[in-house]
PDB file of C-alpha atoms and ligand atoms in Angstrom:
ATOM      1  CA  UNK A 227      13.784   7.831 -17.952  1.00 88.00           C
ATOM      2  CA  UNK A 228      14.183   5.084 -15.535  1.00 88.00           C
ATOM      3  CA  UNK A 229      11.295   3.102 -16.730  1.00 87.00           C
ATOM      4  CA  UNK A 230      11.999  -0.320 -14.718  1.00 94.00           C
ATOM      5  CA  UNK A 231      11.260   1.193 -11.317  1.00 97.00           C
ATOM      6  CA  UNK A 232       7.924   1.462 -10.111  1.00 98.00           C
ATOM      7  CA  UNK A 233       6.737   2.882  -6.540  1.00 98.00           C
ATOM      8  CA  UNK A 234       3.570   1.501  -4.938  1.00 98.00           C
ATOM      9  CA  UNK A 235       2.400   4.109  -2.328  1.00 98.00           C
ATOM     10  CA  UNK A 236      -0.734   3.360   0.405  1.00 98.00           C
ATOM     11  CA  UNK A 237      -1.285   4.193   4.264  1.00 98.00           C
ATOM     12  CA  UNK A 238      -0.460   0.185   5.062  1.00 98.00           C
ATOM     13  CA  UNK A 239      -2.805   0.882   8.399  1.00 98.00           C
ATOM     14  CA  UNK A 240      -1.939  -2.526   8.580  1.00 98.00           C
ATOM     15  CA  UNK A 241      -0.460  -4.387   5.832  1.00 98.00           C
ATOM     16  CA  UNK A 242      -2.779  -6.817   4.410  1.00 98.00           C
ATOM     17  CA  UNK A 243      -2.431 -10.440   1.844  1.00 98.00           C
ATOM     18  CA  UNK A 244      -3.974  -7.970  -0.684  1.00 98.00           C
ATOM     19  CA  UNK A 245      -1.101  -5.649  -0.358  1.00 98.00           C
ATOM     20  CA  UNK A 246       1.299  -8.097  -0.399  1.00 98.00           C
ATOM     21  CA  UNK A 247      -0.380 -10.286  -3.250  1.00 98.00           C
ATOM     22  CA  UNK A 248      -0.252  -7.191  -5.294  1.00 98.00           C
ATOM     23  CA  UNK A 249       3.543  -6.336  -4.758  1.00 98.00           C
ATOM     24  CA  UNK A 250       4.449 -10.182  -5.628  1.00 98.00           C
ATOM     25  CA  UNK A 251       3.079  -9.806  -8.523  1.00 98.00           C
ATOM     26  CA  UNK A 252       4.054  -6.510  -9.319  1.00 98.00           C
ATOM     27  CA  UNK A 253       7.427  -7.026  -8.745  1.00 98.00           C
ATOM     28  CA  UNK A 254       7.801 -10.254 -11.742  1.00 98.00           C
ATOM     29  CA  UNK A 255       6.800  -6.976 -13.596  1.00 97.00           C
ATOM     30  CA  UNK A 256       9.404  -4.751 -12.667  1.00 97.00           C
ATOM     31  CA  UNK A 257      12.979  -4.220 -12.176  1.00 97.00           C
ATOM     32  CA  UNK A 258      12.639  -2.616  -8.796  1.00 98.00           C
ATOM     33  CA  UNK A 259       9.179  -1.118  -6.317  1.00 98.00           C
ATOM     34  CA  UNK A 260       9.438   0.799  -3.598  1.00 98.00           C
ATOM     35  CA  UNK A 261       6.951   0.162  -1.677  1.00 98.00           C
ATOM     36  CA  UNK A 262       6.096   3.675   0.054  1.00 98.00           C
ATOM     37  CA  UNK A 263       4.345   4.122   3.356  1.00 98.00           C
ATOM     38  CA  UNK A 264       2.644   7.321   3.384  1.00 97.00           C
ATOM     39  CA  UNK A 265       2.138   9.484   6.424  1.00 96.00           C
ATOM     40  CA  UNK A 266      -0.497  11.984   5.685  1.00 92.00           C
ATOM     41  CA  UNK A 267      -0.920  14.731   8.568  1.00 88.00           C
ATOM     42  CA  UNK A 268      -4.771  15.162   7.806  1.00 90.00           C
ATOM     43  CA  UNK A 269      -5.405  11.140   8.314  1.00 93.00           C
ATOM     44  CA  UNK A 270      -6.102   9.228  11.382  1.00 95.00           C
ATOM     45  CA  UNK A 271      -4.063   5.966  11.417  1.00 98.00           C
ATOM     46  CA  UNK A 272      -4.340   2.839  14.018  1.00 98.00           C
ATOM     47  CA  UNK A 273      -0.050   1.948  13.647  1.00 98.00           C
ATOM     48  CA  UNK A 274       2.227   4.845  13.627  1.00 97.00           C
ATOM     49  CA  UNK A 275       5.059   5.476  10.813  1.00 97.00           C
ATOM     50  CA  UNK A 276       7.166   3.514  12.207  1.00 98.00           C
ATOM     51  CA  UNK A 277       5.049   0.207  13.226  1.00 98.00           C
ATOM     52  CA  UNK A 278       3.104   0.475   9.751  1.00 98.00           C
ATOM     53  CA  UNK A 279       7.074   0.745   7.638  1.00 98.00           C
ATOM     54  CA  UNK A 280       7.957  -2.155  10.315  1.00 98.00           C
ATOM     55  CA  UNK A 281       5.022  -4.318   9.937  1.00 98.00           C
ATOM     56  CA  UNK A 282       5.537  -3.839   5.669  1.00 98.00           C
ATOM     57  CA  UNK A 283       8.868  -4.384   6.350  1.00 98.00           C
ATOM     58  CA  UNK A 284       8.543  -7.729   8.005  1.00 98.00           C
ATOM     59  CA  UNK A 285       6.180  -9.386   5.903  1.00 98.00           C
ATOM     60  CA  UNK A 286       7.336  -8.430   2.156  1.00 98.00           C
ATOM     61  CA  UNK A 287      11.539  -9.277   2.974  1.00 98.00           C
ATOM     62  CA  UNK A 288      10.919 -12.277   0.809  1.00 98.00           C
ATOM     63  CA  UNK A 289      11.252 -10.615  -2.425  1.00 98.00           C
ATOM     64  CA  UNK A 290      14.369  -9.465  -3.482  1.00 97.00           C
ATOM     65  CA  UNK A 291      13.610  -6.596  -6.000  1.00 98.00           C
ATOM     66  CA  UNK A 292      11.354  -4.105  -3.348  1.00 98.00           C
ATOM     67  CA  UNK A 293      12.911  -1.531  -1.011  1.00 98.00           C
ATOM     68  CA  UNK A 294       9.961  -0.339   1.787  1.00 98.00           C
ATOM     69  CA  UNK A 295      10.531   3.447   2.825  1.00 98.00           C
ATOM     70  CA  UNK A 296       7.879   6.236   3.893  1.00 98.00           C
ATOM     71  CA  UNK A 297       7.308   9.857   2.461  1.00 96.00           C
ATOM     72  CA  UNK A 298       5.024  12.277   3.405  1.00 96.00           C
ATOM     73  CA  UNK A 299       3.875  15.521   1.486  1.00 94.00           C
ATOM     74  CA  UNK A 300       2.631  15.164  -2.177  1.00 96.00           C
ATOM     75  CA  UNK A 301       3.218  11.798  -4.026  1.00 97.00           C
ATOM     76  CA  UNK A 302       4.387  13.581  -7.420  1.00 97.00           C
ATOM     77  CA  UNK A 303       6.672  15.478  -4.915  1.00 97.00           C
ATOM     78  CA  UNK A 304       7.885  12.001  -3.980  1.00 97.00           C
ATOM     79  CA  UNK A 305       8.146  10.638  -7.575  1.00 97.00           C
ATOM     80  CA  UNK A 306      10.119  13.639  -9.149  1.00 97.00           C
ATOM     81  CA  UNK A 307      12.432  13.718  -6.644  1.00 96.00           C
ATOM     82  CA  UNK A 308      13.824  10.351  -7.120  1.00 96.00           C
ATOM     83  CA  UNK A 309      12.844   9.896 -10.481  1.00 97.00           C
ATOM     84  CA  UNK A 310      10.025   7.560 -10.332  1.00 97.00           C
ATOM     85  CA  UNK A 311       7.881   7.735 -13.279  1.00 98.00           C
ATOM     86  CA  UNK A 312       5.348   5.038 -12.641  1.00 98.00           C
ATOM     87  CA  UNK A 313       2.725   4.219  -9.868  1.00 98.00           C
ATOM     88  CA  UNK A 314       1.314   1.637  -8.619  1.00 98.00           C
ATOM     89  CA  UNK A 315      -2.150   1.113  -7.560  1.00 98.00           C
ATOM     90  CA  UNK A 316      -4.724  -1.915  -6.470  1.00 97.00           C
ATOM     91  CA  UNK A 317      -8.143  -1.650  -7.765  1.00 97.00           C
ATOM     92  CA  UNK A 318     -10.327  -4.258  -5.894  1.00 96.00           C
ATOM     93  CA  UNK A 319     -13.778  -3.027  -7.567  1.00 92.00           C
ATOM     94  CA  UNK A 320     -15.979  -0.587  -8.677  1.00 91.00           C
ATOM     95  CA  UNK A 321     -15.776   1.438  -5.494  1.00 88.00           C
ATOM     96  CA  UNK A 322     -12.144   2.105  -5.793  1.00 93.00           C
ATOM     97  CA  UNK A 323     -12.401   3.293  -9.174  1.00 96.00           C
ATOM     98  CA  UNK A 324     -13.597   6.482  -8.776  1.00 96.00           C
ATOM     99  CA  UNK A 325     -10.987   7.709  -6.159  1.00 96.00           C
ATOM    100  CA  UNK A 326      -8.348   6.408  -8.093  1.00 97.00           C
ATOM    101  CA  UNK A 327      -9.557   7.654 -11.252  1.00 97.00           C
ATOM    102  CA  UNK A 328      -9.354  11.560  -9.743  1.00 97.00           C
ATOM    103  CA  UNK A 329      -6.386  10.659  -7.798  1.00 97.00           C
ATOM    104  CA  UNK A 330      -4.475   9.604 -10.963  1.00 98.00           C
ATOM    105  CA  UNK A 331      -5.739  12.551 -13.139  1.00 98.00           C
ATOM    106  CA  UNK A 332      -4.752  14.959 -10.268  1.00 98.00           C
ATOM    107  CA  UNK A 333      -1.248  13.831 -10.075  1.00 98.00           C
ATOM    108  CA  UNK A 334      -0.661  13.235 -13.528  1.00 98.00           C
ATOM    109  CA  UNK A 335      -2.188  17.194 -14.285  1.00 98.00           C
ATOM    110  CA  UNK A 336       0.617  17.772 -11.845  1.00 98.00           C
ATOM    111  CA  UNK A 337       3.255  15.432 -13.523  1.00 98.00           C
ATOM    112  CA  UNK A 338       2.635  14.910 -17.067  1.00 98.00           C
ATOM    113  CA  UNK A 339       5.376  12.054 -17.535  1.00 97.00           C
ATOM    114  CA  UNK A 340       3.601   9.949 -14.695  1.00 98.00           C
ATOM    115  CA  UNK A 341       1.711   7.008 -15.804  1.00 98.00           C
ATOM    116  CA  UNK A 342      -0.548   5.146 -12.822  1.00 98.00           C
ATOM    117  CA  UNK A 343      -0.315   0.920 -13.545  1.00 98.00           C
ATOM    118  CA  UNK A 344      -3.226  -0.577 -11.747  1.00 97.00           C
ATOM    119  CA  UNK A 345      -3.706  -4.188 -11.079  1.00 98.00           C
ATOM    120  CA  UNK A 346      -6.553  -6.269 -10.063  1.00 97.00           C
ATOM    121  CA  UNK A 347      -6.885  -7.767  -6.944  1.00 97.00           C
ATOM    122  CA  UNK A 348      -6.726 -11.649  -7.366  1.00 95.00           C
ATOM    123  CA  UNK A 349     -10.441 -12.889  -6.649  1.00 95.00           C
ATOM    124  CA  UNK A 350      -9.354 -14.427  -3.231  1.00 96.00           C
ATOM    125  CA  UNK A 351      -7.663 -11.189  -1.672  1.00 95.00           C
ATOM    126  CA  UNK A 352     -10.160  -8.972  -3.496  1.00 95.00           C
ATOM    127  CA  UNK A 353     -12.664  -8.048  -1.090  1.00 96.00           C
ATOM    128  CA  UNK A 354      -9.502  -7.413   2.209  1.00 97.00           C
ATOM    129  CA  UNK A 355      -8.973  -3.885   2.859  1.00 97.00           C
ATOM    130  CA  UNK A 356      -7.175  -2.575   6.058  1.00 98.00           C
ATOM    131  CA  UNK A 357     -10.250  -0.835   7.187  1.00 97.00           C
ATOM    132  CA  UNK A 358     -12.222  -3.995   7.467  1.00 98.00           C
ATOM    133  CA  UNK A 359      -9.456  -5.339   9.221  1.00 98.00           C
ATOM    134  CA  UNK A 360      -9.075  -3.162  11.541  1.00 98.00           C
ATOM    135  CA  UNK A 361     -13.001  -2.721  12.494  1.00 98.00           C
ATOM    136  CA  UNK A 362     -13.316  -6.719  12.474  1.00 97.00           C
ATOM    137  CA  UNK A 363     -10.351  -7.363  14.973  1.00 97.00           C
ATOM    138  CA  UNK A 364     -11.383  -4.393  17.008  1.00 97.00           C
ATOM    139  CA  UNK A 365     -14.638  -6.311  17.648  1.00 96.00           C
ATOM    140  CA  UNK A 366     -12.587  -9.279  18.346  1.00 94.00           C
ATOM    141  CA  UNK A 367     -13.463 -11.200  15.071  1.00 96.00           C
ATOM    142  CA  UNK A 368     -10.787 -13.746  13.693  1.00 96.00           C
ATOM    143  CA  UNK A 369      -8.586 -11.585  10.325  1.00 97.00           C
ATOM    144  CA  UNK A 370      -5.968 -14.161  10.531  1.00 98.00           C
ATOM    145  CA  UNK A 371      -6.943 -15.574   6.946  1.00 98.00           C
ATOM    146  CA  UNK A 372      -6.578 -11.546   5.902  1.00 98.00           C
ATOM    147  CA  UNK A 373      -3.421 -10.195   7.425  1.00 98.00           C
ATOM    148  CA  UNK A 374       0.182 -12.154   8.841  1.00 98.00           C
ATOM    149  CA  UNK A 375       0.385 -13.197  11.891  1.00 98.00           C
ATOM    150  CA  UNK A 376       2.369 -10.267  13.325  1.00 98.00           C
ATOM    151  CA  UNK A 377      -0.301  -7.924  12.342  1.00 98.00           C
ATOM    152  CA  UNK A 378      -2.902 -10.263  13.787  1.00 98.00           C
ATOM    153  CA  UNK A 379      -0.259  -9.813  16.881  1.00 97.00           C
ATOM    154  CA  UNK A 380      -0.065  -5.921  16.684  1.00 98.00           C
ATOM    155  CA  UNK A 381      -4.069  -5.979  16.203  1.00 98.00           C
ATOM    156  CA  UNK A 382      -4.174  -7.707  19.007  1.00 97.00           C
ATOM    157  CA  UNK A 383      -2.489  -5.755  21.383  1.00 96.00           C
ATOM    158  CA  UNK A 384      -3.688  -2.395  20.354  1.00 95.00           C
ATOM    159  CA  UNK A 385      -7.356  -3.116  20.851  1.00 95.00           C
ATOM    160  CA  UNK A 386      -5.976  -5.010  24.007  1.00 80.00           C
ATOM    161  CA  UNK A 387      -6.611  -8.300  23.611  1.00 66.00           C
ATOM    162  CA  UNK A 388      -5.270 -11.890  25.709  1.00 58.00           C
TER     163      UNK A 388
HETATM  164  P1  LIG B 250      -4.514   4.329   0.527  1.00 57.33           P
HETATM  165  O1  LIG B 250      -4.787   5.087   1.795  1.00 57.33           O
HETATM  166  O2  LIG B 250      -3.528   5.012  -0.369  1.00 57.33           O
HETATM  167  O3  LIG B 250      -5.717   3.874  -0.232  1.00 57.33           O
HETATM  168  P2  LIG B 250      -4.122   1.529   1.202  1.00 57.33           P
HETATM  169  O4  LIG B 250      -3.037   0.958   2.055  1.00 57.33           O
HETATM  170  O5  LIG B 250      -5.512   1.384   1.678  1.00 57.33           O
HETATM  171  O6  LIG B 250      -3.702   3.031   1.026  1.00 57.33           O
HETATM  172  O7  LIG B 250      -4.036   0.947  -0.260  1.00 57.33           O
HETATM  173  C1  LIG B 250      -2.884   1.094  -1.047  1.00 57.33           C
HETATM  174  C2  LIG B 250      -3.139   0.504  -2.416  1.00 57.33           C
HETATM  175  O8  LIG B 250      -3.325  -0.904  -2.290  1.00 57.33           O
HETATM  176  C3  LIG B 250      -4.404   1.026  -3.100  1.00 57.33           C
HETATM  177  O9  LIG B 250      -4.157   1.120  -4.490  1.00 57.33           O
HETATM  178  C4  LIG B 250      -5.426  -0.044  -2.836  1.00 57.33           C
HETATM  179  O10 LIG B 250      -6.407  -0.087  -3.840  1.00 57.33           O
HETATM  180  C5  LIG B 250      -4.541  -1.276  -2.888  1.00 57.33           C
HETATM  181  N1  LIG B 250      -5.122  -2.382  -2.127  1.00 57.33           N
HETATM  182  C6  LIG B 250      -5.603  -2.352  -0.883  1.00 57.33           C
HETATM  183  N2  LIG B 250      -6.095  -3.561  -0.521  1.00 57.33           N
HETATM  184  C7  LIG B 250      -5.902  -4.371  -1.593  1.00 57.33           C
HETATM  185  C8  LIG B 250      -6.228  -5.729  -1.882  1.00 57.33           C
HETATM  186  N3  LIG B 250      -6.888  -6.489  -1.003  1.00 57.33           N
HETATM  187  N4  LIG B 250      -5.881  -6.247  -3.081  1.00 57.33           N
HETATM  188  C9  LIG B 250      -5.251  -5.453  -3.989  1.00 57.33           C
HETATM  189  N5  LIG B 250      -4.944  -4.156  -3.804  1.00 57.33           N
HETATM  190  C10 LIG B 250      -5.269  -3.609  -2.620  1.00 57.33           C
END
């Protein structure tokens, strides 16, 4: 069992400091992440596949050890077929705990050898999720302290702004 490799799978609808606070850390952990874009039929999602793979792309090619790729269908689907035993997850408070905590159960009733590593978010990215983001930049409020500048950019022109 391949127990240096890790994946780290979210929707990335955009990419946020969070995210990528939480794969720098993770990855002075691990051997190797992928960090996995997930495309999810049922959800709705502001970037497309390919913006939201280009976007993570862009803004995590400073650390060596992480490949970014996308999968769709079942995460345990994902994980057994390359051989992934551990997951990655961010858990920025109490709210998040509950989701995860079924999420993790669920796949690992699926796939016993799983195991689910969760992090805290540092205090200063803690409260950034890509849902505030996006609702705050729709409005035209200012996210640059929360997401790149090239998702600010992106932001930007999908809700039409300048
Ligand atoms: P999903 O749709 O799977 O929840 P997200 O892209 O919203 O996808 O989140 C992916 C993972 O990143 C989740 O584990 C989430 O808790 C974590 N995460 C999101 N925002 C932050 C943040 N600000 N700090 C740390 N972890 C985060």
């Amino acid at each position: 069992m391949d127990k240096r490799t890790a994946v780290y799978p979210g929707s990335f609808d955009p990419i946020t400091y969070g995210h990528i606070n939480l794969v720098e850390r993770a990855a002075e952990r691990f051997d190797k992440i992928y960090v996995s874009v997930m495309n999810n039929m049922q959800k709705y999602y502001l970037f497309d596949l390919d913006e939201r793979v280009k976007m993570t792309k862009q803004n995590l090619s400073h650390i060596p050890n992480i490949e970014v790729n996308s999968f769709s269908g079942l995460l345990v689907q994902y994980c057994k077929k390359n051989q992934i035993y551990t997951v990655l997850r961010g858990l920025r408070a109490v709210t998040d705990f509950e989701y995860e905590l079924q999420m993790a159960n669920g796949n690992r009733s699926l796939f016993p050898e799983l195991e689910i590593f969760f992090l805290m978010a540092d205090v200063a990215h803690s409260f950034i999720s890509s849902s505030m983001v996006k609702e705050v930049s729709k409005h035209g409020g200012d996210v640059s302290t929360w997401v790149p500048p090239n998702v600010e950019d992106a932001l930007n022109k999908k809700f039409n702004k300048h």
